[in-house]
């Protein structure tokens, strides 16, 4: 069996943890498996490197920032190979250049295009554990690129696809994917399985367990993922195309406090207004999420939208700079709001799921500010201080807990 095992920053955060991971990988190797290990940078290394860069330049050139950030993963893989050597096992560390992991040219947010698997195969045939740097690639100029924060998951899935691996295991500091963040809802339960689509929605909602591009790629290439803890041997959660074991209406509740709402009041009720508004925001690089347009009255209408709280200043600046062109009366912002979502493939075939969510909120006396939906998700915007209570009420009414 060929197994790709990916370990995140916390899992390799100290020499002791690296040793612990080495032991775990060697166990599989000694069972006769081919083992490819993908690693993130140790602990908070990537954050520290970015901070370091900003000490000499508030706007570091993107190429140089990638050159710097890629050193983090290189430390991890070298340390891991040394740890395995100390256990008497042959191991070799490889960076993106040595493997040849080809990406698009865009620094800081490159996409993997092609992986040469020859070197890795050759090392595996030579009975070595192969340890590969996550998060990085090389572009057509032979320069280092990075795949965006959290990108090591994507490296692991891409390698699993390229090597036709039998298993792709993503090790993290949680036991798997839960019905809700256990810090928010105490009765949250670990899921045995979840579909790619559900996981994608959760990843996009900031559930933080997997990089969303890694889930997209797993879906595209049919790579079944296992999300599990590096700190214990509990079974983890399977991420795959279709789940059979648990056919539940919804799989989980997600809370995202990282949202703000802006209402643009008194826009003209005529064609082209929405286009101009969101064009201004797009040009200011503001990612808009939920959108609500009021019914026109007296020739004017309001448009409200949410964005990440990191983007609100840029959004306001862009809107104020274009006030005359857009022709609105005023802006109204709400910063203490949160998004609470339910996600579940089951809702495609079952009516009444959204109603049940609203019922839970009504019972808890929580007012809904905005609503948006996809095929397998319903999101509401509510007051941030009510987010925990909302999640708990929904989790309870859908009977998701233990
Ligand atoms: N070390 C990188 C980061 O912190 C990549 C990763 O951990 O997946 O974003
Ligand atoms: Mg991660």
Short mmCIF file of C-alpha atoms and ligand atoms in Angstrom, two decimals:
data_model
loop_
_atom_site.label_atom_id
_atom_site.label_comp_id
_atom_site.label_asym_id
_atom_site.label_seq_id
_atom_site.Cartn_x
_atom_site.Cartn_y
_atom_site.Cartn_z
CA UNK A 1 0.00 0.00 0.00
CA UNK A 2 1.18 3.55 -0.73
CA UNK A 3 0.16 5.99 1.98
CA UNK A 4 0.47 9.78 1.89
CA UNK A 5 0.49 11.24 5.41
CA UNK A 6 0.28 14.98 5.97
CA UNK A 7 1.06 16.61 9.30
CA UNK A 8 0.18 20.21 10.12
CA UNK A 9 2.20 22.81 11.99
CA UNK A 10 1.02 21.89 15.49
CA UNK A 11 1.78 18.21 14.86
CA UNK A 12 5.42 19.05 14.11
CA UNK A 13 5.59 22.05 16.48
CA UNK A 14 8.49 20.82 18.62
CA UNK A 15 11.36 18.29 18.42
CA UNK A 16 9.30 15.94 20.65
CA UNK A 17 6.29 16.16 18.35
CA UNK A 18 8.52 15.57 15.31
CA UNK A 19 9.88 12.46 17.01
CA UNK A 20 6.32 11.33 17.73
CA UNK A 21 5.34 11.77 14.07
CA UNK A 22 8.51 9.97 12.94
CA UNK A 23 7.59 6.99 15.13
CA UNK A 24 4.09 6.92 13.68
CA UNK A 25 5.32 6.97 10.10
CA UNK A 26 7.94 4.31 10.81
CA UNK A 27 5.18 2.03 12.17
CA UNK A 28 3.47 2.06 8.77
CA UNK A 29 6.78 1.70 6.94
CA UNK A 30 7.66 -1.37 9.01
CA UNK A 31 4.34 -2.95 8.07
CA UNK A 32 5.69 -2.95 4.53
CA UNK A 33 3.89 0.14 3.19
CA UNK A 34 5.37 2.81 0.97
CA UNK A 35 5.19 6.03 2.98
CA UNK A 36 5.23 9.59 1.64
CA UNK A 37 5.07 12.29 4.32
CA UNK A 38 4.03 15.89 3.63
CA UNK A 39 4.81 18.48 6.29
CA UNK A 40 3.85 22.04 7.20
CA UNK A 41 6.28 24.42 8.83
CA UNK A 42 6.87 23.91 12.57
CA UNK A 43 4.27 25.59 14.79
CA UNK A 44 3.83 29.28 13.98
CA UNK A 45 6.95 29.48 11.79
CA UNK A 46 5.12 30.82 8.72
CA UNK A 47 3.55 33.66 10.74
CA UNK A 48 6.94 34.47 12.26
CA UNK A 49 8.62 34.54 8.85
CA UNK A 50 6.00 36.96 7.53
CA UNK A 51 6.49 39.16 10.58
CA UNK A 52 10.25 39.04 10.07
CA UNK A 53 9.86 40.16 6.47
CA UNK A 54 7.75 43.12 7.53
CA UNK A 55 10.51 44.28 9.84
CA UNK A 56 12.64 45.20 6.84
CA UNK A 57 9.89 46.02 4.36
CA UNK A 58 6.21 46.80 5.00
CA UNK A 59 5.42 45.63 1.47
CA UNK A 60 7.81 42.75 0.80
CA UNK A 61 8.12 41.74 -2.87
CA UNK A 62 5.96 38.64 -3.32
CA UNK A 63 8.73 36.60 -4.90
CA UNK A 64 11.03 37.21 -1.97
CA UNK A 65 8.27 36.53 0.55
CA UNK A 66 7.74 33.10 -1.03
CA UNK A 67 11.49 32.51 -1.03
CA UNK A 68 11.42 33.22 2.70
CA UNK A 69 8.25 31.32 3.59
CA UNK A 70 9.36 28.14 1.82
CA UNK A 71 12.26 27.83 4.27
CA UNK A 72 9.74 26.95 7.01
CA UNK A 73 8.68 23.69 5.41
CA UNK A 74 12.28 22.91 4.53
CA UNK A 75 13.20 22.96 8.24
CA UNK A 76 10.41 20.48 9.02
CA UNK A 77 11.30 17.94 6.36
CA UNK A 78 15.01 17.95 7.20
CA UNK A 79 14.24 17.56 10.91
CA UNK A 80 11.88 14.69 10.16
CA UNK A 81 14.43 12.84 8.02
CA UNK A 82 16.96 13.20 10.84
CA UNK A 83 14.44 11.93 13.39
CA UNK A 84 13.72 8.88 11.23
CA UNK A 85 17.42 8.27 10.75
CA UNK A 86 17.79 8.20 14.53
CA UNK A 87 15.17 5.42 14.55
CA UNK A 88 17.33 3.45 12.16
CA UNK A 89 15.12 3.97 9.14
CA UNK A 90 16.21 5.33 5.78
CA UNK A 91 14.44 8.54 4.87
CA UNK A 92 15.00 11.37 2.42
CA UNK A 93 13.63 14.92 2.53
CA UNK A 94 12.75 16.68 -0.73
CA UNK A 95 11.66 20.24 -1.39
CA UNK A 96 9.41 21.37 -4.24
CA UNK A 97 12.38 21.94 -6.55
CA UNK A 98 13.84 18.50 -5.93
CA UNK A 99 10.53 16.74 -6.52
CA UNK A 100 9.59 19.16 -9.23
CA UNK A 101 6.16 20.36 -8.15
CA UNK A 102 5.19 22.72 -10.95
CA UNK A 103 2.78 25.56 -10.24
CA UNK A 104 1.38 28.63 -11.95
CA UNK A 105 3.63 31.66 -11.65
CA UNK A 106 1.57 33.66 -9.16
CA UNK A 107 3.55 34.18 -5.97
CA UNK A 108 1.71 33.76 -2.69
CA UNK A 109 -1.27 32.02 -4.25
CA UNK A 110 0.02 29.64 -6.91
CA UNK A 111 -1.85 26.58 -8.14
CA UNK A 112 -0.30 23.18 -8.68
CA UNK A 113 -0.16 22.23 -12.34
CA UNK A 114 1.95 19.09 -12.57
CA UNK A 115 4.03 16.93 -10.27
CA UNK A 116 6.95 14.85 -11.53
CA UNK A 117 6.68 11.62 -9.60
CA UNK A 118 9.91 10.00 -10.88
CA UNK A 119 12.19 11.11 -8.06
CA UNK A 120 9.70 10.11 -5.37
CA UNK A 121 9.08 6.71 -6.98
CA UNK A 122 12.78 6.11 -7.31
CA UNK A 123 13.35 6.88 -3.61
CA UNK A 124 10.42 4.65 -2.59
CA UNK A 125 11.84 1.79 -4.65
CA UNK A 126 15.08 2.36 -2.81
CA UNK A 127 13.16 1.58 0.43
CA UNK A 128 13.13 5.04 1.88
CA UNK A 129 10.43 7.05 3.53
CA UNK A 130 10.02 10.16 1.37
CA UNK A 131 9.35 13.44 3.16
CA UNK A 132 8.10 16.34 1.03
CA UNK A 133 7.69 20.04 1.84
CA UNK A 134 4.04 21.11 1.80
CA UNK A 135 2.75 24.52 0.68
CA UNK A 136 5.43 25.19 -1.94
CA UNK A 137 6.08 24.75 -5.64
CA UNK A 138 8.21 26.09 -8.45
CA UNK A 139 7.03 28.15 -11.38
CA UNK A 140 8.20 28.43 -14.98
CA UNK A 141 10.99 30.78 -13.95
CA UNK A 142 12.31 28.09 -11.56
CA UNK A 143 11.36 30.33 -8.65
CA UNK A 144 9.69 29.16 -5.47
CA UNK A 145 5.98 29.82 -5.09
CA UNK A 146 3.54 29.11 -2.27
CA UNK A 147 -0.01 27.79 -2.52
CA UNK A 148 -1.77 30.16 -0.10
CA UNK A 149 -2.02 29.82 3.67
CA UNK A 150 -2.91 26.30 4.75
CA UNK A 151 -1.77 24.98 1.37
CA UNK A 152 0.05 21.89 2.63
CA UNK A 153 -3.22 19.96 2.57
CA UNK A 154 -3.38 20.62 -1.15
CA UNK A 155 0.19 19.40 -1.63
CA UNK A 156 -0.74 16.14 0.09
CA UNK A 157 -3.87 15.56 -1.99
CA UNK A 158 -2.04 16.41 -5.22
CA UNK A 159 0.73 13.96 -4.37
CA UNK A 160 -1.80 11.27 -3.47
CA UNK A 161 -3.46 11.79 -6.86
CA UNK A 162 -0.18 11.87 -8.80
CA UNK A 163 1.16 8.75 -7.08
CA UNK A 164 -2.21 6.93 -7.16
CA UNK A 165 -1.87 6.48 -3.42
CA UNK A 166 -4.10 3.98 -1.63
CA UNK A 167 -4.70 6.37 1.25
CA UNK A 168 -4.30 10.06 2.03
CA UNK A 169 -4.28 10.85 5.72
CA UNK A 170 -4.43 14.43 6.96
CA UNK A 171 -3.19 14.63 10.54
CA UNK A 172 -4.11 17.63 12.61
CA UNK A 173 -4.61 18.62 16.24
CA UNK A 174 -8.29 17.66 16.28
CA UNK A 175 -9.75 14.14 16.07
CA UNK A 176 -11.67 14.74 12.87
CA UNK A 177 -14.60 16.74 11.56
CA UNK A 178 -17.27 17.49 14.16
CA UNK A 179 -20.98 18.32 13.94
CA UNK A 180 -19.97 21.70 15.41
CA UNK A 181 -16.91 23.21 17.03
CA UNK A 182 -16.79 21.36 20.40
CA UNK A 183 -15.68 24.61 22.04
CA UNK A 184 -19.04 26.11 21.02
CA UNK A 185 -21.39 23.15 21.41
CA UNK A 186 -20.35 20.70 24.10
CA UNK A 187 -22.40 17.80 22.78
CA UNK A 188 -20.78 18.06 19.31
CA UNK A 189 -19.99 14.66 17.89
CA UNK A 190 -17.24 13.47 15.56
CA UNK A 191 -18.54 12.46 12.13
CA UNK A 192 -17.50 9.09 10.71
CA UNK A 193 -17.91 10.33 7.17
CA UNK A 194 -18.68 13.49 5.25
CA UNK A 195 -19.05 14.18 1.52
CA UNK A 196 -16.63 16.35 -0.46
CA UNK A 197 -19.38 18.90 -1.08
CA UNK A 198 -20.27 19.17 2.59
CA UNK A 199 -16.60 19.45 3.51
CA UNK A 200 -16.12 22.15 0.88
CA UNK A 201 -18.95 24.21 2.34
CA UNK A 202 -17.53 23.77 5.82
CA UNK A 203 -13.98 24.59 4.70
CA UNK A 204 -15.23 27.73 2.97
CA UNK A 205 -17.15 28.69 6.11
CA UNK A 206 -13.87 28.73 7.95
CA UNK A 207 -14.17 25.41 9.77
CA UNK A 208 -10.39 25.38 9.49
CA UNK A 209 -9.77 21.65 9.32
CA UNK A 210 -8.91 21.44 5.63
CA UNK A 211 -7.74 23.89 2.98
CA UNK A 212 -10.71 24.25 0.62
CA UNK A 213 -8.62 23.78 -2.53
CA UNK A 214 -7.45 20.43 -1.16
CA UNK A 215 -11.07 19.29 -0.93
CA UNK A 216 -11.77 20.51 -4.47
CA UNK A 217 -8.80 18.56 -5.71
CA UNK A 218 -9.72 15.43 -3.72
CA UNK A 219 -13.17 15.56 -5.30
CA UNK A 220 -11.78 16.07 -8.80
CA UNK A 221 -9.39 13.13 -8.57
CA UNK A 222 -11.51 10.93 -6.29
CA UNK A 223 -8.95 10.84 -3.49
CA UNK A 224 -10.59 9.64 -0.27
CA UNK A 225 -9.24 11.62 2.66
CA UNK A 226 -8.98 10.72 6.30
CA UNK A 227 -8.82 13.60 8.78
CA UNK A 228 -7.42 12.44 12.12
CA UNK A 229 -5.35 13.47 15.09
CA UNK A 230 -1.58 13.13 15.29
CA UNK A 231 -1.84 13.03 19.08
CA UNK A 232 -3.93 9.86 19.44
CA UNK A 233 -4.99 6.81 17.44
CA UNK A 234 -8.72 7.57 17.23
CA UNK A 235 -10.28 6.84 13.87
CA UNK A 236 -10.92 10.25 12.36
CA UNK A 237 -13.38 11.31 9.65
CA UNK A 238 -13.53 10.03 6.06
CA UNK A 239 -14.07 12.64 3.36
CA UNK A 240 -15.43 11.04 0.18
CA UNK A 241 -17.92 11.32 -2.67
CA UNK A 242 -20.87 9.67 -1.04
CA UNK A 243 -21.50 8.59 2.50
CA UNK A 244 -23.61 5.61 3.46
CA UNK A 245 -23.17 5.07 7.14
CA UNK A 246 -24.85 8.21 8.34
CA UNK A 247 -27.60 9.51 6.12
CA UNK A 248 -28.48 12.48 8.20
CA UNK A 249 -30.44 15.51 7.20
CA UNK A 250 -27.58 17.81 8.06
CA UNK A 251 -23.99 17.05 8.94
CA UNK A 252 -22.95 20.09 10.84
CA UNK A 253 -23.40 23.60 12.12
CA UNK A 254 -20.69 26.18 11.45
CA UNK A 255 -20.14 29.50 13.17
CA UNK A 256 -18.14 32.28 11.55
CA UNK A 257 -17.66 35.42 13.60
CA UNK A 258 -15.37 36.90 11.02
CA UNK A 259 -18.17 38.73 9.17
CA UNK A 260 -19.35 42.34 8.96
CA UNK A 261 -22.39 43.80 7.24
CA UNK A 262 -22.60 46.98 5.18
CA UNK A 263 -25.91 48.44 3.96
CA UNK A 264 -25.86 50.91 1.11
CA UNK A 265 -28.97 52.99 1.62
CA UNK A 266 -30.96 54.95 -0.94
CA UNK A 267 -29.56 53.66 -4.21
CA UNK A 268 -31.49 54.50 -7.38
CA UNK A 269 -33.87 51.69 -8.35
CA UNK A 270 -32.68 51.26 -11.94
CA UNK A 271 -30.57 48.85 -14.05
CA UNK A 272 -26.79 48.91 -13.60
CA UNK A 273 -26.77 49.98 -9.97
CA UNK A 274 -25.81 46.58 -8.54
CA UNK A 275 -23.21 46.15 -11.24
CA UNK A 276 -21.54 49.47 -10.45
CA UNK A 277 -21.65 48.84 -6.71
CA UNK A 278 -20.08 45.38 -6.80
CA UNK A 279 -17.64 46.42 -9.49
CA UNK A 280 -16.31 49.11 -7.17
CA UNK A 281 -15.96 46.51 -4.42
CA UNK A 282 -14.30 43.97 -6.72
CA UNK A 283 -11.77 46.56 -7.87
CA UNK A 284 -10.98 47.24 -4.22
CA UNK A 285 -10.40 43.49 -3.81
CA UNK A 286 -13.26 43.08 -1.35
CA UNK A 287 -14.72 39.59 -1.29
CA UNK A 288 -18.46 39.87 -0.86
CA UNK A 289 -20.41 36.99 0.61
CA UNK A 290 -24.15 37.34 1.39
CA UNK A 291 -26.13 39.90 -0.62
CA UNK A 292 -29.60 41.26 0.08
CA UNK A 293 -31.49 43.80 -2.01
CA UNK A 294 -34.59 45.45 -0.64
CA UNK A 295 -37.73 45.90 -2.70
CA UNK A 296 -37.67 49.30 -4.37
CA UNK A 297 -39.78 52.06 -2.88
CA UNK A 298 -40.12 55.68 -4.09
CA UNK A 299 -37.55 54.97 -6.79
CA UNK A 300 -34.83 53.95 -4.35
CA UNK A 301 -33.59 50.67 -2.89
CA UNK A 302 -31.01 49.44 -0.38
CA UNK A 303 -28.39 46.77 -0.93
CA UNK A 304 -26.75 45.03 2.00
CA UNK A 305 -23.83 42.65 1.85
CA UNK A 306 -21.39 40.92 4.16
CA UNK A 307 -17.63 40.70 3.88
CA UNK A 308 -14.76 39.50 6.08
CA UNK A 309 -14.11 41.88 8.94
CA UNK A 310 -10.58 42.37 7.62
CA UNK A 311 -12.03 43.86 4.43
CA UNK A 312 -14.54 46.31 5.89
CA UNK A 313 -12.22 49.32 5.94
CA UNK A 314 -11.30 48.82 2.28
CA UNK A 315 -14.98 48.39 1.41
CA UNK A 316 -16.03 51.61 3.14
CA UNK A 317 -13.15 53.53 1.65
CA UNK A 318 -14.02 52.38 -1.86
CA UNK A 319 -17.73 53.14 -1.41
CA UNK A 320 -17.11 56.60 0.01
CA UNK A 321 -14.65 57.43 -2.76
CA UNK A 322 -17.36 56.53 -5.30
CA UNK A 323 -20.33 58.02 -3.48
CA UNK A 324 -21.35 60.36 -6.25
CA UNK A 325 -20.98 57.85 -9.06
CA UNK A 326 -22.96 55.23 -7.17
CA UNK A 327 -25.51 57.78 -6.04
CA UNK A 328 -26.50 56.44 -2.62
CA UNK A 329 -27.64 58.37 0.46
CA UNK A 330 -25.75 56.74 3.31
CA UNK A 331 -23.85 53.71 4.54
CA UNK A 332 -24.80 51.69 7.56
CA UNK A 333 -22.34 49.17 9.01
CA UNK A 334 -22.84 46.41 11.54
CA UNK A 335 -19.67 44.85 12.88
CA UNK A 336 -20.98 42.66 15.70
CA UNK A 337 -22.60 40.08 13.42
CA UNK A 338 -21.84 36.40 12.84
CA UNK A 339 -22.79 33.82 10.27
CA UNK A 340 -24.31 30.57 11.45
CA UNK A 341 -24.75 27.87 8.82
CA UNK A 342 -26.10 24.38 8.53
CA UNK A 343 -24.56 22.08 5.95
CA UNK A 344 -25.91 18.78 4.74
CA UNK A 345 -26.22 16.82 1.50
CA UNK A 346 -29.51 15.47 2.90
CA UNK A 347 -31.29 18.77 2.40
CA UNK A 348 -31.27 18.36 -1.39
CA UNK A 349 -33.90 15.65 -1.09
CA UNK A 350 -35.73 16.80 2.05
CA UNK A 351 -37.94 19.88 2.22
CA UNK A 352 -38.33 21.81 5.43
CA UNK A 353 -34.70 21.89 6.53
CA UNK A 354 -34.42 25.67 6.42
CA UNK A 355 -37.77 26.00 8.21
CA UNK A 356 -36.49 23.77 11.00
CA UNK A 357 -33.38 25.92 11.38
CA UNK A 358 -35.51 29.08 11.60
CA UNK A 359 -37.75 27.34 14.12
CA UNK A 360 -34.74 26.67 16.35
CA UNK A 361 -33.77 30.34 16.14
CA UNK A 362 -37.32 31.46 16.85
CA UNK A 363 -37.52 29.20 19.91
CA UNK A 364 -34.29 30.76 21.14
CA UNK A 365 -35.63 34.27 20.49
CA UNK A 366 -32.90 35.09 17.99
CA UNK A 367 -33.55 37.55 15.19
CA UNK A 368 -32.32 36.84 11.66
CA UNK A 369 -30.66 39.69 9.81
CA UNK A 370 -29.91 38.08 6.45
CA UNK A 371 -30.31 34.64 4.87
CA UNK A 372 -28.46 32.92 2.05
CA UNK A 373 -28.55 29.37 0.76
CA UNK A 374 -26.86 26.91 -1.56
CA UNK A 375 -28.04 23.43 -2.53
CA UNK A 376 -26.61 21.97 0.64
CA UNK A 377 -26.26 24.96 2.96
CA UNK A 378 -28.39 27.55 4.74
CA UNK A 379 -26.65 30.54 6.32
CA UNK A 380 -28.13 33.19 8.57
CA UNK A 381 -26.56 36.41 9.73
CA UNK A 382 -27.31 37.19 13.37
CA UNK A 383 -25.90 39.22 16.28
CA UNK A 384 -22.44 37.97 17.16
CA UNK A 385 -23.20 37.65 20.86
CA UNK A 386 -26.03 35.24 20.05
CA UNK A 387 -23.94 32.99 17.80
CA UNK A 388 -23.11 30.32 20.38
CA UNK A 389 -26.68 30.13 21.61
CA UNK A 390 -27.95 29.88 18.03
CA UNK A 391 -25.53 27.07 17.17
CA UNK A 392 -26.56 25.17 20.26
CA UNK A 393 -30.28 25.59 19.59
CA UNK A 394 -29.93 24.39 15.98
CA UNK A 395 -27.62 21.52 16.94
CA UNK A 396 -30.20 20.43 19.53
CA UNK A 397 -33.27 20.67 17.36
CA UNK A 398 -31.62 18.62 14.59
CA UNK A 399 -30.52 16.18 17.28
CA UNK A 400 -26.91 16.15 16.09
CA UNK A 401 -25.22 15.62 19.43
CA UNK A 402 -24.22 12.64 21.51
N1 LIG B 1 2.89 26.61 6.68
C1 LIG B 1 1.86 27.11 5.82
C2 LIG B 1 0.90 27.99 6.60
O1 LIG B 1 1.07 28.21 7.78
C3 LIG B 1 1.14 26.03 5.08
C4 LIG B 1 0.36 25.07 5.92
O2 LIG B 1 0.54 25.00 7.12
O3 LIG B 1 -0.43 24.31 5.36
O4 LIG B 1 -0.02 28.51 6.04
MG1 LIG B 2 -4.05 23.61 8.06
#
